[in-house]
Short mmCIF file of C-alpha atoms and ligand atoms in Angstrom, two decimals:
data_model
loop_
_atom_site.label_atom_id
_atom_site.label_comp_id
_atom_site.label_asym_id
_atom_site.label_seq_id
_atom_site.Cartn_x
_atom_site.Cartn_y
_atom_site.Cartn_z
CA MET Q 1 0.00 0.00 0.00
CA THR Q 2 1.37 3.39 -0.97
CA SER Q 3 2.19 5.63 1.97
CA THR Q 4 1.91 9.37 1.48
CA ALA Q 5 3.17 12.36 3.42
CA ILE Q 6 1.37 15.67 3.02
CA ILE Q 7 3.61 18.52 4.14
CA LEU Q 8 1.91 21.83 4.80
CA ALA Q 9 3.98 24.78 3.62
CA ALA Q 10 1.49 27.24 2.19
CA GLY Q 11 1.02 29.49 5.23
CA GLU Q 12 1.88 33.17 5.28
CA GLY Q 13 4.42 32.84 8.10
CA THR Q 14 3.32 36.28 9.32
CA ARG Q 15 5.14 36.03 12.65
CA MET Q 16 8.51 35.63 10.89
CA LYS Q 17 8.22 39.18 9.46
CA SER Q 18 10.07 38.07 6.36
CA ARG Q 19 10.00 38.72 2.64
CA HIS Q 20 10.60 34.99 2.14
CA ALA Q 21 8.57 31.87 2.72
CA LYS Q 22 8.80 30.73 6.32
CA VAL Q 23 9.89 27.23 5.28
CA SER Q 24 12.70 28.66 3.14
CA HIS Q 25 14.55 29.89 6.22
CA GLU Q 26 17.64 27.79 6.78
CA ILE Q 27 18.68 25.68 9.74
CA LEU Q 28 22.36 24.75 9.63
CA GLY Q 29 22.39 25.84 5.99
CA LYS Q 30 19.44 23.66 4.95
CA PRO Q 31 15.95 25.08 4.25
CA MET Q 32 13.38 24.25 6.92
CA ILE Q 33 11.12 22.45 4.44
CA SER Q 34 13.97 20.13 3.42
CA TRP Q 35 14.38 18.93 7.01
CA VAL Q 36 10.77 17.78 7.01
CA VAL Q 37 10.84 16.29 3.50
CA ASP Q 38 14.09 14.45 4.24
CA ALA Q 39 12.65 13.01 7.46
CA ALA Q 40 9.63 11.73 5.51
CA LEU Q 41 11.81 10.21 2.79
CA GLU Q 42 14.12 8.60 5.35
CA ALA Q 43 11.06 7.14 7.01
CA GLY Q 44 10.40 5.28 3.76
CA ILE Q 45 7.28 7.22 2.75
CA ASP Q 46 6.53 6.44 -0.91
CA ARG Q 47 5.09 9.75 -1.99
CA VAL Q 48 5.60 13.24 -0.59
CA VAL Q 49 3.14 16.02 -1.46
CA VAL Q 50 4.16 19.52 -0.41
CA VAL Q 51 1.36 22.07 -0.21
CA VAL Q 52 2.64 25.46 -1.38
CA GLY Q 53 0.83 28.79 -1.46
CA SER Q 54 2.40 31.87 0.02
CA HIS Q 55 5.73 32.41 -1.83
CA ALA Q 56 4.86 29.30 -3.83
CA ASP Q 57 7.55 29.85 -6.46
CA GLU Q 58 10.27 30.12 -3.85
CA VAL Q 59 9.19 26.89 -2.15
CA ARG Q 60 8.77 25.08 -5.47
CA ALA Q 61 12.30 26.11 -6.44
CA ILE Q 62 13.72 24.74 -3.20
CA ILE Q 63 11.91 21.44 -3.75
CA ALA Q 64 12.95 21.22 -7.42
CA ASP Q 65 16.55 22.01 -6.52
CA ALA Q 66 16.73 19.39 -3.78
CA TYR Q 67 14.58 16.58 -5.19
CA GLY Q 68 14.05 17.27 -8.91
CA THR Q 69 10.65 17.68 -10.49
CA ALA Q 70 9.84 14.14 -11.56
CA GLY Q 71 10.51 12.17 -8.41
CA THR Q 72 8.87 11.15 -5.16
CA VAL Q 73 8.35 14.74 -4.05
CA GLU Q 74 5.71 16.90 -5.75
CA CYS Q 75 4.08 20.26 -5.00
CA VAL Q 76 0.42 21.17 -5.07
CA GLU Q 77 -0.86 24.69 -4.72
CA GLN Q 78 -3.32 25.95 -2.15
CA ALA Q 79 -4.26 29.20 -3.84
CA GLU Q 80 -6.28 30.54 -0.89
CA ARG Q 81 -4.94 29.90 2.59
CA LEU Q 82 -8.01 28.95 4.54
CA GLY Q 83 -6.29 26.85 7.19
CA THR Q 84 -4.51 23.54 7.70
CA GLY Q 85 -7.68 21.49 7.17
CA HIS Q 86 -8.28 23.23 3.86
CA ALA Q 87 -4.64 22.66 2.86
CA VAL Q 88 -5.02 18.92 3.39
CA LYS Q 89 -8.29 18.89 1.45
CA VAL Q 90 -6.59 20.64 -1.48
CA ALA Q 91 -3.72 18.13 -1.36
CA ILE Q 92 -6.06 15.14 -1.36
CA GLU Q 93 -8.15 16.50 -4.23
CA THR Q 94 -5.27 17.77 -6.36
CA ALA Q 95 -2.87 14.89 -5.86
CA GLY Q 96 -5.53 12.19 -5.75
CA ILE Q 97 -4.79 10.63 -2.39
CA ASP Q 98 -7.09 8.02 -0.87
CA ALA Q 99 -6.15 4.61 0.47
CA GLY Q 100 -3.01 3.86 2.44
CA PRO Q 101 -1.43 5.59 5.40
CA VAL Q 102 -1.27 9.37 5.07
CA VAL Q 103 1.09 11.24 7.38
CA VAL Q 104 0.43 14.98 7.59
CA LEU Q 105 3.29 17.16 8.77
CA ASN Q 106 3.50 20.88 9.35
CA GLY Q 107 6.28 22.29 7.21
CA ASP Q 108 7.52 24.29 10.19
CA LEU Q 109 8.43 21.18 12.17
CA PRO Q 110 12.08 20.68 11.26
CA LEU Q 111 13.15 18.53 14.19
CA ILE Q 112 10.72 15.70 13.57
CA GLN Q 113 12.62 12.39 13.32
CA SER Q 114 12.23 9.81 10.60
CA GLY Q 115 11.67 7.06 13.20
CA THR Q 116 8.66 8.92 14.53
CA ILE Q 117 7.15 9.29 11.08
CA ARG Q 118 7.73 5.61 10.36
CA ALA Q 119 6.10 4.55 13.62
CA PHE Q 120 3.18 6.79 12.80
CA ALA Q 121 2.63 5.44 9.31
CA GLU Q 122 2.69 1.92 10.77
CA SER Q 123 0.24 2.80 13.53
CA VAL Q 124 -2.54 3.33 11.01
CA ALA Q 125 -1.30 0.77 8.48
CA ASP Q 126 -1.78 -1.84 11.22
CA GLY Q 127 -5.46 -1.01 11.10
CA GLY Q 128 -5.87 0.04 14.73
CA ALA Q 129 -6.88 3.67 14.72
CA ALA Q 130 -8.23 5.90 11.96
CA ALA Q 131 -5.77 8.54 13.13
CA THR Q 132 -2.84 8.95 15.48
CA ILE Q 133 -1.88 12.36 16.82
CA PHE Q 134 1.65 13.18 17.94
CA THR Q 135 1.65 15.17 21.18
CA PHE Q 136 4.20 16.78 23.44
CA THR Q 137 4.43 18.91 26.57
CA PRO Q 138 6.65 21.88 25.76
CA PRO Q 139 7.93 24.15 28.52
CA GLU Q 140 6.14 27.04 26.79
CA PRO Q 141 2.79 25.74 25.50
CA PHE Q 142 1.51 29.14 24.38
CA GLY Q 143 0.45 29.08 20.73
CA TYR Q 144 -0.02 25.34 20.39
CA GLY Q 145 -3.28 23.44 20.05
CA ARG Q 146 -4.16 21.73 23.35
CA ILE Q 147 -5.12 18.10 23.71
CA LYS Q 148 -8.36 17.61 25.58
CA LEU Q 149 -8.93 14.12 26.93
CA GLY Q 150 -12.36 12.63 27.57
CA ALA Q 151 -13.47 10.82 30.71
CA ASP Q 152 -12.30 7.56 29.08
CA GLY Q 153 -8.74 8.89 28.90
CA GLN Q 154 -8.95 9.00 25.11
CA VAL Q 155 -8.39 12.19 23.12
CA GLU Q 156 -11.66 14.07 22.73
CA CYS Q 157 -10.59 17.07 20.69
CA ILE Q 158 -7.83 19.59 20.08
CA ILE Q 159 -8.49 23.18 21.10
CA GLU Q 160 -6.42 25.87 19.41
CA GLN Q 161 -4.77 28.42 21.68
CA LYS Q 162 -7.03 31.19 20.37
CA ASP Q 163 -10.14 29.12 21.09
CA CYS Q 164 -9.08 28.11 24.62
CA THR Q 165 -10.76 29.46 27.71
CA ALA Q 166 -8.30 30.87 30.24
CA GLU Q 167 -8.75 27.72 32.28
CA GLU Q 168 -8.09 25.41 29.32
CA ALA Q 169 -5.00 27.41 28.38
CA ALA Q 170 -3.71 27.08 31.94
CA THR Q 171 -4.52 23.41 32.51
CA LEU Q 172 -4.28 21.61 29.16
CA LEU Q 173 -0.51 21.39 28.84
CA GLU Q 174 -0.24 18.51 26.41
CA CYS Q 175 -0.02 20.00 22.93
CA ASN Q 176 -0.46 19.05 19.30
CA VAL Q 177 2.89 18.73 17.48
CA GLY Q 178 1.42 19.09 13.99
CA CYS Q 179 2.29 15.54 12.91
CA TYR Q 180 -0.64 13.21 12.28
CA ALA Q 181 -1.15 9.81 10.70
CA PHE Q 182 -4.45 9.05 9.05
CA ASP Q 183 -6.03 6.10 7.37
CA GLY Q 184 -6.12 7.68 3.89
CA ALA Q 185 -9.60 6.47 3.04
CA GLU Q 186 -11.05 7.85 6.28
CA LEU Q 187 -9.24 11.15 5.80
CA ALA Q 188 -10.47 11.54 2.23
CA ALA Q 189 -14.01 10.63 3.24
CA HIS Q 190 -14.24 13.10 6.12
CA VAL Q 191 -11.87 16.02 5.41
CA GLY Q 192 -14.73 17.92 3.74
CA GLU Q 193 -16.62 17.96 7.03
CA ILE Q 194 -14.15 20.35 8.68
CA GLY Q 195 -15.85 23.68 9.36
CA CYS Q 196 -14.50 27.13 10.14
CA ASP Q 197 -16.61 28.21 13.10
CA ASN Q 198 -13.76 29.20 15.39
CA ALA Q 199 -11.77 32.20 16.61
CA GLN Q 200 -9.69 32.43 13.42
CA GLY Q 201 -12.43 31.50 10.94
CA GLU Q 202 -10.09 28.84 9.54
CA TYR Q 203 -10.50 25.20 8.60
CA TYR Q 204 -8.49 23.44 11.32
CA LEU Q 205 -7.02 20.06 10.53
CA PRO Q 206 -7.03 19.13 14.26
CA ASP Q 207 -10.85 19.13 14.05
CA MET Q 208 -10.50 15.75 12.31
CA VAL Q 209 -10.18 14.24 15.79
CA GLU Q 210 -13.75 15.09 16.69
CA ILE Q 211 -15.03 14.30 13.22
CA LEU Q 212 -13.51 10.81 13.16
CA LYS Q 213 -14.67 10.10 16.69
CA ARG Q 214 -18.17 11.19 15.80
CA ALA Q 215 -18.03 8.73 12.90
CA GLY Q 216 -17.25 6.03 15.45
CA ARG Q 217 -13.59 5.64 14.58
CA ALA Q 218 -10.77 5.39 17.08
CA VAL Q 219 -8.17 8.17 17.38
CA SER Q 220 -5.07 7.52 19.43
CA ILE Q 221 -2.41 9.85 20.73
CA PHE Q 222 1.28 9.24 20.94
CA HIS Q 223 3.20 11.37 23.42
CA CYS Q 224 6.76 12.38 22.63
CA ASP Q 225 8.93 12.45 25.74
CA ASP Q 226 11.58 14.68 24.24
CA TYR Q 227 9.63 17.88 23.67
CA ARG Q 228 12.35 19.27 21.43
CA GLU Q 229 11.32 17.03 18.54
CA GLY Q 230 7.95 18.77 18.39
CA LEU Q 231 9.07 22.39 18.41
CA GLY Q 232 7.43 24.42 15.68
CA VAL Q 233 8.88 27.52 14.05
CA ASN Q 234 6.61 30.54 13.87
CA SER Q 235 9.05 33.30 14.83
CA ARG Q 236 12.74 34.18 14.56
CA ALA Q 237 13.18 33.33 18.23
CA GLN Q 238 11.83 29.83 17.61
CA LEU Q 239 14.06 29.53 14.54
CA ALA Q 240 17.09 30.22 16.76
CA GLN Q 241 15.84 27.76 19.38
CA VAL Q 242 15.36 25.01 16.80
CA THR Q 243 18.76 25.74 15.25
CA ALA Q 244 20.40 25.23 18.63
CA VAL Q 245 18.67 21.86 19.06
CA ALA Q 246 19.64 20.77 15.53
CA ARG Q 247 23.23 21.84 16.18
CA ASP Q 248 23.36 19.93 19.47
CA ARG Q 249 22.04 16.79 17.79
CA VAL Q 250 24.66 16.84 15.04
CA ASN Q 251 27.41 17.67 17.50
CA ALA Q 252 26.42 14.90 19.90
CA ARG Q 253 26.55 12.39 17.06
CA LEU Q 254 29.99 13.59 15.92
CA MET Q 255 31.42 13.48 19.45
CA ALA Q 256 30.05 9.94 19.84
CA GLU Q 257 31.86 9.08 16.61
CA GLY Q 258 35.21 10.33 17.94
CA VAL Q 259 35.41 13.99 16.97
CA THR Q 260 36.61 16.57 19.53
CA LEU Q 261 34.61 19.78 19.67
CA ILE Q 262 36.38 22.30 21.86
CA ASP Q 263 33.06 24.06 22.57
CA PRO Q 264 30.04 22.35 21.02
CA ALA Q 265 27.86 25.41 21.53
CA LEU Q 266 30.07 27.32 19.09
CA VAL Q 267 30.27 24.88 16.20
CA TRP Q 268 27.56 24.62 13.53
CA ILE Q 269 27.72 21.57 11.28
CA SER Q 270 25.16 20.61 8.65
CA PRO Q 271 23.55 17.22 9.07
CA GLU Q 272 25.01 16.06 5.72
CA SER Q 273 28.61 16.73 6.72
CA GLU Q 274 30.99 14.01 7.82
CA VAL Q 275 33.98 14.38 10.11
CA GLY Q 276 36.61 11.69 10.76
CA ARG Q 277 38.00 10.46 14.06
CA ASP Q 278 40.41 12.49 16.15
CA THR Q 279 39.68 15.62 14.23
CA VAL Q 280 39.48 18.63 16.52
CA ILE Q 281 37.02 21.38 15.68
CA TRP Q 282 37.69 24.76 17.24
CA PRO Q 283 35.04 27.35 18.08
CA LEU Q 284 33.26 29.50 15.51
CA THR Q 285 33.50 26.87 12.83
CA PHE Q 286 30.66 26.36 10.33
CA LEU Q 287 30.42 23.39 8.00
CA THR Q 288 27.56 23.95 5.60
CA GLY Q 289 26.27 22.05 2.60
CA SER Q 290 27.90 18.69 2.38
CA CYS Q 291 31.45 18.75 3.77
CA LYS Q 292 33.66 15.75 4.29
CA ILE Q 293 36.57 16.13 6.71
CA GLY Q 294 39.08 13.33 7.24
CA GLU Q 295 40.78 12.04 10.37
CA GLY Q 296 43.23 13.82 12.64
CA CYS Q 297 42.59 17.33 11.32
CA GLN Q 298 42.50 20.62 13.19
CA ILE Q 299 39.67 22.77 11.85
CA GLY Q 300 39.12 26.36 12.98
CA PRO Q 301 38.80 28.52 14.90
CA ASN Q 302 36.85 31.00 12.79
CA THR Q 303 36.36 28.84 9.76
CA ARG Q 304 33.50 28.42 7.32
CA LEU Q 305 33.57 25.51 4.91
CA THR Q 306 30.85 24.87 2.33
CA ASP Q 307 30.65 21.72 0.20
CA THR Q 308 34.35 21.23 0.83
CA ARG Q 309 36.33 18.01 1.12
CA ILE Q 310 39.40 17.76 3.33
CA GLY Q 311 41.60 14.67 3.69
CA ASP Q 312 43.49 13.44 6.74
CA GLY Q 313 45.96 15.31 8.92
CA CYS Q 314 45.12 18.79 7.68
CA SER Q 315 45.18 22.00 9.65
CA VAL Q 316 42.74 24.64 8.44
CA GLU Q 317 42.64 27.81 10.47
CA GLU Q 318 40.56 30.96 9.92
CA THR Q 319 39.61 29.89 6.43
CA VAL Q 320 36.62 30.32 4.18
CA ALA Q 321 36.37 27.54 1.59
CA ILE Q 322 33.62 26.89 -0.92
CA GLU Q 323 33.56 23.80 -3.13
CA ALA Q 324 37.26 23.23 -2.52
CA VAL Q 325 39.19 20.00 -2.17
CA LEU Q 326 42.19 19.66 0.13
CA GLU Q 327 43.97 16.32 0.07
CA ASN Q 328 46.15 15.15 3.00
CA ASP Q 329 48.63 16.79 5.40
CA ILE Q 330 47.87 20.28 4.20
CA SER Q 331 48.16 23.40 6.29
CA CYS Q 332 45.93 26.29 5.40
CA GLY Q 333 45.48 29.74 6.87
CA PRO Q 334 45.14 31.71 8.96
CA ARG Q 335 43.00 33.83 6.67
CA ALA Q 336 42.79 31.92 3.45
CA TYR Q 337 39.92 32.12 0.98
CA LEU Q 338 39.51 29.05 -1.18
CA ARG Q 339 36.92 29.46 -3.90
CA PRO Q 340 35.23 26.85 -6.09
CA GLY Q 341 37.57 24.63 -8.07
CA THR Q 342 40.47 24.91 -5.66
CA HIS Q 343 42.34 21.61 -5.41
CA VAL Q 344 45.27 21.45 -3.02
CA LEU Q 345 47.39 18.31 -3.25
CA ASP Q 346 49.17 16.44 -0.44
CA HIS Q 347 51.62 18.28 1.84
CA ALA Q 348 50.97 21.64 0.23
CA HIS Q 349 50.72 24.86 2.21
CA VAL Q 350 48.33 27.74 1.69
CA GLY Q 351 49.18 30.56 4.04
CA THR Q 352 47.85 33.85 5.17
CA HIS Q 353 45.82 36.35 3.14
CA VAL Q 354 45.82 34.01 0.18
CA GLU Q 355 42.95 33.65 -2.26
CA ILE Q 356 42.74 30.70 -4.65
CA LYS Q 357 40.15 30.04 -7.32
CA LYS Q 358 39.79 27.20 -9.85
CA SER Q 359 43.42 26.16 -9.44
CA THR Q 360 45.49 23.16 -8.56
CA ILE Q 361 48.25 23.62 -6.01
CA GLY Q 362 50.69 20.76 -6.62
CA GLU Q 363 52.07 18.32 -4.10
CA GLY Q 364 54.22 20.04 -1.48
CA SER Q 365 53.86 23.42 -3.16
CA LYS Q 366 53.63 26.55 -1.05
CA VAL Q 367 51.59 29.73 -1.45
CA PRO Q 368 52.45 31.23 1.92
CA HIS Q 369 51.62 34.94 1.91
CA LEU Q 370 49.41 37.55 0.26
CA SER Q 371 48.75 35.91 -3.10
CA TYR Q 372 45.93 35.51 -5.56
CA ILE Q 373 46.08 32.35 -7.64
CA GLY Q 374 43.31 31.91 -10.22
CA ASP Q 375 42.81 29.55 -13.18
CA THR Q 376 46.23 28.08 -12.50
CA THR Q 377 47.71 24.62 -12.77
CA MET Q 378 50.73 24.39 -10.52
CA GLY Q 379 53.14 21.47 -10.35
CA ALA Q 380 54.84 19.95 -7.30
CA GLY Q 381 57.40 21.61 -5.04
CA VAL Q 382 56.64 25.12 -6.24
CA ASN Q 383 57.26 28.14 -4.04
CA ILE Q 384 55.20 31.24 -4.64
CA GLY Q 385 56.89 34.30 -3.14
CA ALA Q 386 54.93 36.74 -1.01
CA GLY Q 387 52.59 39.05 -2.87
CA SER Q 388 52.70 37.16 -6.16
CA ILE Q 389 49.58 37.19 -8.25
CA THR Q 390 48.23 35.54 -11.35
CA CYS Q 391 46.66 38.29 -13.44
CA ASN Q 392 44.06 35.98 -14.90
CA TYR Q 393 41.46 38.52 -16.00
CA ASP Q 394 41.99 40.89 -18.92
CA GLY Q 395 38.67 42.60 -18.41
CA VAL Q 396 36.90 40.22 -20.78
CA HIS Q 397 38.27 36.71 -20.41
CA LYS Q 398 39.68 34.58 -17.63
CA ASN Q 399 43.03 33.23 -18.81
CA PRO Q 400 45.07 30.28 -17.57
CA THR Q 401 48.52 30.13 -16.00
CA THR Q 402 50.69 27.02 -15.73
CA ILE Q 403 53.66 26.70 -13.41
CA GLY Q 404 55.94 23.64 -13.68
CA ASP Q 405 57.49 21.50 -10.94
CA ARG Q 406 60.02 22.95 -8.47
CA THR Q 407 59.69 26.43 -9.91
CA PHE Q 408 60.46 29.40 -7.69
CA ILE Q 409 58.29 32.44 -8.17
CA GLY Q 410 60.04 35.48 -6.66
CA SER Q 411 58.08 37.77 -4.38
CA ASN Q 412 55.65 40.16 -6.00
CA THR Q 413 55.74 38.46 -9.39
CA MET Q 414 52.80 39.37 -11.61
CA MET Q 415 52.05 36.45 -13.94
CA VAL Q 416 50.00 37.96 -16.74
CA ALA Q 417 47.87 35.16 -18.16
CA PRO Q 418 47.73 33.35 -20.46
CA VAL Q 419 51.29 32.41 -19.55
CA ASN Q 420 53.27 29.21 -19.05
CA ILE Q 421 56.23 28.96 -16.72
CA GLY Q 422 58.20 25.73 -17.05
CA ASP Q 423 59.82 23.33 -14.56
CA ASP Q 424 62.75 24.43 -12.37
CA ALA Q 425 62.32 28.03 -13.49
CA VAL Q 426 62.88 31.16 -11.41
CA THR Q 427 61.26 34.57 -11.66
CA GLY Q 428 62.96 37.62 -10.21
CA ALA Q 429 61.14 39.46 -7.44
CA GLY Q 430 58.91 42.21 -8.75
CA SER Q 431 58.83 40.91 -12.31
CA VAL Q 432 55.81 41.25 -14.56
CA ILE Q 433 55.85 38.02 -16.55
CA THR Q 434 54.06 38.39 -19.86
CA LYS Q 435 55.94 35.81 -21.93
CA ASP Q 436 56.30 32.07 -21.43
CA VAL Q 437 59.36 30.97 -19.41
CA GLU Q 438 61.17 27.81 -20.50
CA ASP Q 439 62.29 25.02 -18.15
CA GLY Q 440 65.25 25.93 -15.98
CA ALA Q 441 65.31 29.61 -17.01
CA LEU Q 442 65.43 32.77 -14.90
CA ALA Q 443 62.89 35.37 -16.01
CA ILE Q 444 63.54 38.82 -14.68
CA GLU Q 445 61.72 41.95 -15.70
CA ARG Q 446 62.73 45.10 -13.83
CA ASN Q 447 64.83 48.21 -14.29
CA ASP Q 448 68.43 48.26 -13.14
CA GLN Q 449 68.77 49.69 -9.68
CA ARG Q 450 70.40 53.13 -9.44
CA ILE Q 451 72.47 54.28 -6.43
CA ILE Q 452 72.66 58.00 -5.80
CA SER Q 453 75.28 58.42 -3.08
CA GLY Q 454 75.02 61.16 -0.45
CA TYR Q 455 71.43 61.92 -1.40
CA THR Q 456 69.99 62.24 2.11
CA ALA Q 457 72.69 64.60 3.37
CA ARG Q 458 72.26 66.88 0.37
CA LYS Q 459 68.49 66.94 0.74
CA ARG Q 460 68.69 67.85 4.42
CA ALA Q 461 71.20 70.59 3.74
CA ARG Q 462 68.75 72.16 1.28
CA SER Q 463 65.82 72.36 3.73
C1 UD1 N 501 -0.73 24.38 14.15
C2 UD1 N 501 -1.89 23.56 14.74
C3 UD1 N 501 -1.72 23.47 16.25
C4 UD1 N 501 -0.38 22.86 16.57
C5 UD1 N 501 0.74 23.63 15.88
C6 UD1 N 501 2.05 22.89 16.05
C7 UD1 N 501 -3.79 23.99 13.31
C8 UD1 N 501 -5.08 24.71 13.14
N1 UD1 N 501 -3.15 24.23 14.41
O1 UD1 N 501 -0.83 25.71 14.69
O2 UD1 N 501 -2.75 22.66 16.79
O3 UD1 N 501 -0.18 22.82 17.95
O4 UD1 N 501 0.50 23.78 14.49
O5 UD1 N 501 3.14 23.67 15.62
O6 UD1 N 501 -3.41 23.21 12.44
N2 UD1 N 501 -0.50 26.05 6.41
C9 UD1 N 501 -0.91 25.81 5.11
N3 UD1 N 501 -2.08 26.35 4.68
C10 UD1 N 501 -2.86 27.10 5.47
C11 UD1 N 501 -2.44 27.34 6.81
C12 UD1 N 501 -1.26 26.79 7.25
O7 UD1 N 501 -0.25 25.12 4.35
O8 UD1 N 501 -3.93 27.54 5.00
C13 UD1 N 501 0.77 25.46 6.88
C14 UD1 N 501 1.77 26.47 7.37
O9 UD1 N 501 2.63 26.87 6.31
C15 UD1 N 501 2.53 25.71 8.44
C16 UD1 N 501 1.53 24.68 8.93
O10 UD1 N 501 0.50 24.63 7.97
O11 UD1 N 501 3.66 25.02 7.94
C17 UD1 N 501 0.94 25.06 10.29
O12 UD1 N 501 0.35 26.34 10.20
P1 UD1 N 501 0.59 27.42 11.32
O13 UD1 N 501 -0.15 28.65 10.94
O14 UD1 N 501 2.02 27.55 11.63
O15 UD1 N 501 -0.20 26.73 12.53
P2 UD1 N 501 0.01 26.95 14.07
O16 UD1 N 501 -0.70 28.19 14.49
O17 UD1 N 501 1.42 26.82 14.42
CA1 CA N 502 3.26 26.62 13.28
#
């Protein structure tokens, strides 16, 4: 039987005060909606239907970028936002959902775990209840729908915060997470019965509890003991709170796997990133996108790596790297900027105030100080003197530079590309190299030095 997840992401997100869709806001570099979709996919759900509406194009683009347009994840549009119950009705009608377990998830529920979703889908697939509601008891229940139990100890209904009496708000502390499992046929049959006679004039999905019970069907609740899994994001403050929980989860896993975090509260690592054993991560380090760090490295402090791969035994300090690859035993920084296409081979050194783009730094080569290297293929054992630059851009085109093995580039050499410098070559400090340099040659381009003796004494005598 096909299992379906309906993820609600059409809301206005008013409390975020943003020009962007609420679910587009990122947590550890990954959009909120992707956390929920990924959890559903990891749970083994066959089909994921995302309901978009407010900022629909932005949400569609995130989904298309992450999951393609022809796969398991599809979007349907709720043109008018009339509430969560209406959103589910639109999804069922537009996507044609009926039999099989249907898990409904709020799109602003990024910490939900795949295991929970799986257990939920099974709870209705087993044929017990027509619906299962995930509940929790957060330290701050304000804003959540409250679970009201009947005399039989079973859930009777869910009362939204705005519809609660003062007494209900103060005493009903078990809350609705916004994660539900339904028997698809029952949901499709009854979703049209949801009304909008309530404080917000909206069609509330939680009203399905009463509707199903009235139809004589059982509704069960499942309480989550770790309230953090159920935290919803309606405001920037909640976004920060959820980010801290997500960070702690990733960091706890990495520490359990043998990674040292000097101060786990000051390290932000995306859930897709991998870090090898005995690597030490210093404070104010961010690994975003999908990074892979090897074993025995020192990373940070003050480092931001995005979609970057680093081998074993590297030291990377105060560095920003994007789509870069560093092999093994490399030292980098402090203050290096490695842009896409940077490939640093074993034992090489990239030093301070160095920028590299789309270039290979050969084995054991050194770019220690104040250099820009772009569109360059560099051999092994090269030394780039301080302040040397590849002038790769002529105002129209980006041009390549090649530097052979063991070549010594004198300080402040300007290599005006396109230019090829051979093996074992030397350039004189301060030279502007505009012509190719053959293997083993010295290229020097500067005026002869003049000495004017006694100059200072004469100048002082004049003034
Ligand atoms: C909702 C629940 C509440 C629960 C809480 C958990 C309802 C009526 N209330 O309240 O019981 O405790 O979540 O966090 O469901 N959305 C749409 N279309 C709409 C309206 C909303 O797709 O017409 C989406 C939103 O984008 C959001 C989700 O549904 O992702 C929940 O909506 P939101 O307005 O955040 O509901 P809450 O007030 O948080
Ligand atoms: Ca919400």
